[in-house]
């Protein structure tokens, strides 16, 4: 990808770190399937499925581990 | 999200840390599907399924790793 | 939950640490589905399924990582 | 369980550490389903399934992370 | 494999690190199934499936943990 | 197993480390199902399935975390 979307892993707060983890999770999907139309079409497949939502939360949790460690758990 | 729900990863006890891990897991779902009505409708799909409950416990376990590390495992 | 079930992550031995990891895994399920009757009813769904038993062992393994790190791998 | 099966996470070699990771993975199953007859009956369900074998290897990999860290990666 | 594809885990930026994580994830597939024709044939199976895209993002997240740690989270 | 297949986790390069992670992943399968004939028979079940290839890459990613940490990410 040519756009710059990840200049740093540092965030001001844990919550912003969690939201960055969500961005990372979505980017992992988008690099695999860059076609935005297909992604939109697939959205009901996971947003309305309990299993798929848990799987999404799972990926976010793993990325949040990375972001939290990068920020030294926001201990300053 | 505009509400502030994660000011810190620090908790007083391991048990509160585990409960924060549950909050993180649920937030991961909620960011993906913010519609509360749909989430309520989906609840029986996972709360009454052994596989889905194990998957939920799995995500909690990963988030608990993060919270426990942030709290230096509550060693003080 | 109002009961106190996790006062510490410290255990005397690796084996007790593994058993604490099992407790954490079960609590992750119980926080998600607190109804004991439903949990009992679901038990055959995973206790008699090879895939579900592997999934249970998976969650235990993740929680054991946390407990083992908290105990500095019982190096004393 | 009353038997003592995990006195230490320390092993002499990486290979013994990998084999301990297998033991941990199997114990995670056995604590969840202690009935040896049922476990024997379920064995064909995973030993002859590519997906189940990958899932078993997955759990072993996670437990090996723990054992390897406990042994400081056998750096001595 | 005889080609050299992974000389280092170090990258200049977090984004390049994320892209290296994608490379690692794809190489994990390619080592398992080196036949490029089969891989091309399978592409619609995951690129058009919400579950498969989440699974792909999951593997990327794990590899990104490794790359991020190798780069000390780009703290310099 | 009586053969010695894992004398060390140390490798000369990241790429050799990745290939060791593949060996670890395959050994996890082989310890669970030692019968080579059955393993050969199962190969098409995962080598021609997008989901199974992603699952294989997932296990490799976890083992690569271990190998990379053991090698201090090849920082020398």
PDB file of N, CA and C in Angstrom, chain D residues 1-34:
ATOM      1  N   UNK D   1      -6.529 -33.103  40.489  1.00  0.00           N
ATOM      2  CA  UNK D   1      -5.866 -34.411  40.380  1.00  0.00           C
ATOM      3  C   UNK D   1      -4.917 -34.600  41.551  1.00  0.00           C
ATOM      4  N   UNK D   2      -4.846 -35.800  42.014  1.00  0.00           N
ATOM      5  CA  UNK D   2      -4.022 -36.053  43.192  1.00  0.00           C
ATOM      6  C   UNK D   2      -2.609 -36.499  42.791  1.00  0.00           C
ATOM      7  N   UNK D   3      -2.460 -37.064  41.600  1.00  0.00           N
ATOM      8  CA  UNK D   3      -1.101 -37.448  41.210  1.00  0.00           C
ATOM      9  C   UNK D   3      -0.274 -36.210  40.909  1.00  0.00           C
ATOM     10  N   UNK D   4       1.035 -36.360  41.130  1.00  0.00           N
ATOM     11  CA  UNK D   4       1.960 -35.253  40.836  1.00  0.00           C
ATOM     12  C   UNK D   4       2.559 -35.506  39.458  1.00  0.00           C
ATOM     13  N   UNK D   5       2.234 -34.660  38.521  1.00  0.00           N
ATOM     14  CA  UNK D   5       2.706 -34.864  37.136  1.00  0.00           C
ATOM     15  C   UNK D   5       3.532 -33.681  36.632  1.00  0.00           C
ATOM     16  N   UNK D   6       3.571 -32.575  37.374  1.00  0.00           N
ATOM     17  CA  UNK D   6       4.299 -31.405  36.866  1.00  0.00           C
ATOM     18  C   UNK D   6       5.159 -30.778  37.968  1.00  0.00           C
ATOM     19  N   UNK D   7       6.239 -31.430  38.344  1.00  0.00           N
ATOM     20  CA  UNK D   7       7.068 -30.894  39.435  1.00  0.00           C
ATOM     21  C   UNK D   7       7.863 -29.661  39.017  1.00  0.00           C
ATOM     22  N   UNK D   8       8.150 -29.547  37.709  1.00  0.00           N
ATOM     23  CA  UNK D   8       8.992 -28.444  37.233  1.00  0.00           C
ATOM     24  C   UNK D   8       8.748 -28.236  35.748  1.00  0.00           C
ATOM     25  N   UNK D   9       9.076 -27.031  35.261  1.00  0.00           N
ATOM     26  CA  UNK D   9       9.021 -26.755  33.824  1.00  0.00           C
ATOM     27  C   UNK D   9      10.402 -26.883  33.188  1.00  0.00           C
ATOM     28  N   UNK D  10      11.414 -27.169  34.010  1.00  0.00           N
ATOM     29  CA  UNK D  10      12.791 -27.233  33.521  1.00  0.00           C
ATOM     30  C   UNK D  10      13.051 -28.591  32.865  1.00  0.00           C
ATOM     31  N   UNK D  11      13.683 -28.548  31.702  1.00  0.00           N
ATOM     32  CA  UNK D  11      14.068 -29.776  31.001  1.00  0.00           C
ATOM     33  C   UNK D  11      15.531 -29.651  30.565  1.00  0.00           C
ATOM     34  N   UNK D  12      16.131 -30.775  30.276  1.00  0.00           N
ATOM     35  CA  UNK D  12      17.558 -30.763  29.918  1.00  0.00           C
ATOM     36  C   UNK D  12      17.798 -30.216  28.512  1.00  0.00           C
ATOM     37  N   UNK D  13      16.858 -30.485  27.611  1.00  0.00           N
ATOM     38  CA  UNK D  13      17.058 -30.111  26.209  1.00  0.00           C
ATOM     39  C   UNK D  13      15.779 -29.502  25.629  1.00  0.00           C
ATOM     40  N   UNK D  14      15.903 -28.765  24.510  1.00  0.00           N
ATOM     41  CA  UNK D  14      14.703 -28.257  23.831  1.00  0.00           C
ATOM     42  C   UNK D  14      13.731 -29.377  23.459  1.00  0.00           C
ATOM     43  N   UNK D  15      14.266 -30.500  23.008  1.00  0.00           N
ATOM     44  CA  UNK D  15      13.371 -31.587  22.606  1.00  0.00           C
ATOM     45  C   UNK D  15      12.549 -32.115  23.787  1.00  0.00           C
ATOM     46  N   UNK D  16      13.198 -32.278  24.945  1.00  0.00           N
ATOM     47  CA  UNK D  16      12.430 -32.683  26.131  1.00  0.00           C
ATOM     48  C   UNK D  16      11.425 -31.604  26.501  1.00  0.00           C
ATOM     49  N   UNK D  17      11.765 -30.344  26.245  1.00  0.00           N
ATOM     50  CA  UNK D  17      10.829 -29.258  26.501  1.00  0.00           C
ATOM     51  C   UNK D  17       9.617 -29.346  25.583  1.00  0.00           C
ATOM     52  N   UNK D  18       9.860 -29.702  24.332  1.00  0.00           N
ATOM     53  CA  UNK D  18       8.758 -29.874  23.382  1.00  0.00           C
ATOM     54  C   UNK D  18       7.861 -31.027  23.830  1.00  0.00           C
ATOM     55  N   UNK D  19       8.489 -32.082  24.312  1.00  0.00           N
ATOM     56  CA  UNK D  19       7.699 -33.226  24.777  1.00  0.00           C
ATOM     57  C   UNK D  19       6.915 -32.891  26.052  1.00  0.00           C
ATOM     58  N   UNK D  20       7.482 -32.026  26.898  1.00  0.00           N
ATOM     59  CA  UNK D  20       6.716 -31.552  28.055  1.00  0.00           C
ATOM     60  C   UNK D  20       5.514 -30.719  27.587  1.00  0.00           C
ATOM     61  N   UNK D  21       5.712 -29.938  26.533  1.00  0.00           N
ATOM     62  CA  UNK D  21       4.595 -29.143  25.987  1.00  0.00           C
ATOM     63  C   UNK D  21       3.467 -30.059  25.516  1.00  0.00           C
ATOM     64  N   UNK D  22       3.826 -31.209  24.973  1.00  0.00           N
ATOM     65  CA  UNK D  22       2.805 -32.178  24.568  1.00  0.00           C
ATOM     66  C   UNK D  22       2.066 -32.710  25.788  1.00  0.00           C
ATOM     67  N   UNK D  23       2.830 -33.009  26.838  1.00  0.00           N
ATOM     68  CA  UNK D  23       2.201 -33.467  28.081  1.00  0.00           C
ATOM     69  C   UNK D  23       1.220 -32.425  28.609  1.00  0.00           C
ATOM     70  N   UNK D  24       1.635 -31.162  28.620  1.00  0.00           N
ATOM     71  CA  UNK D  24       0.747 -30.095  29.106  1.00  0.00           C
ATOM     72  C   UNK D  24      -0.536 -30.051  28.274  1.00  0.00           C
ATOM     73  N   UNK D  25      -0.386 -30.191  26.958  1.00  0.00           N
ATOM     74  CA  UNK D  25      -1.550 -30.121  26.070  1.00  0.00           C
ATOM     75  C   UNK D  25      -2.515 -31.270  26.350  1.00  0.00           C
ATOM     76  N   UNK D  26      -1.952 -32.458  26.576  1.00  0.00           N
ATOM     77  CA  UNK D  26      -2.816 -33.610  26.859  1.00  0.00           C
ATOM     78  C   UNK D  26      -3.480 -33.489  28.227  1.00  0.00           C
ATOM     79  N   UNK D  27      -2.730 -32.940  29.202  1.00  0.00           N
ATOM     80  CA  UNK D  27      -3.308 -32.764  30.529  1.00  0.00           C
ATOM     81  C   UNK D  27      -4.471 -31.769  30.480  1.00  0.00           C
ATOM     82  N   UNK D  28      -4.343 -30.747  29.626  1.00  0.00           N
ATOM     83  CA  UNK D  28      -5.443 -29.798  29.490  1.00  0.00           C
ATOM     84  C   UNK D  28      -6.719 -30.492  29.039  1.00  0.00           C
ATOM     85  N   UNK D  29      -6.562 -31.465  28.156  1.00  0.00           N
ATOM     86  CA  UNK D  29      -7.720 -32.273  27.731  1.00  0.00           C
ATOM     87  C   UNK D  29      -8.211 -33.138  28.879  1.00  0.00           C
ATOM     88  N   UNK D  30      -7.290 -33.785  29.557  1.00  0.00           N
ATOM     89  CA  UNK D  30      -7.651 -34.779  30.577  1.00  0.00           C
ATOM     90  C   UNK D  30      -8.313 -34.152  31.804  1.00  0.00           C
ATOM     91  N   UNK D  31      -7.891 -32.938  32.163  1.00  0.00           N
ATOM     92  CA  UNK D  31      -8.573 -32.260  33.273  1.00  0.00           C
ATOM     93  C   UNK D  31     -10.019 -31.957  32.887  1.00  0.00           C
ATOM     94  N   UNK D  32     -10.253 -31.674  31.600  1.00  0.00           N
ATOM     95  CA  UNK D  32     -11.600 -31.318  31.152  1.00  0.00           C
ATOM     96  C   UNK D  32     -12.462 -32.568  31.001  1.00  0.00           C
ATOM     97  N   UNK D  33     -11.861 -33.635  30.526  1.00  0.00           N
ATOM     98  CA  UNK D  33     -12.589 -34.913  30.383  1.00  0.00           C
ATOM     99  C   UNK D  33     -11.717 -36.016  31.004  1.00  0.00           C
ATOM    100  N   UNK D  34     -11.905 -36.295  32.300  1.00  0.00           N
ATOM    101  CA  UNK D  34     -11.027 -37.267  32.979  1.00  0.00           C
ATOM    102  C   UNK D  34     -11.334 -38.722  32.617  1.00  0.00           C
TER     103      UNK D  34
END
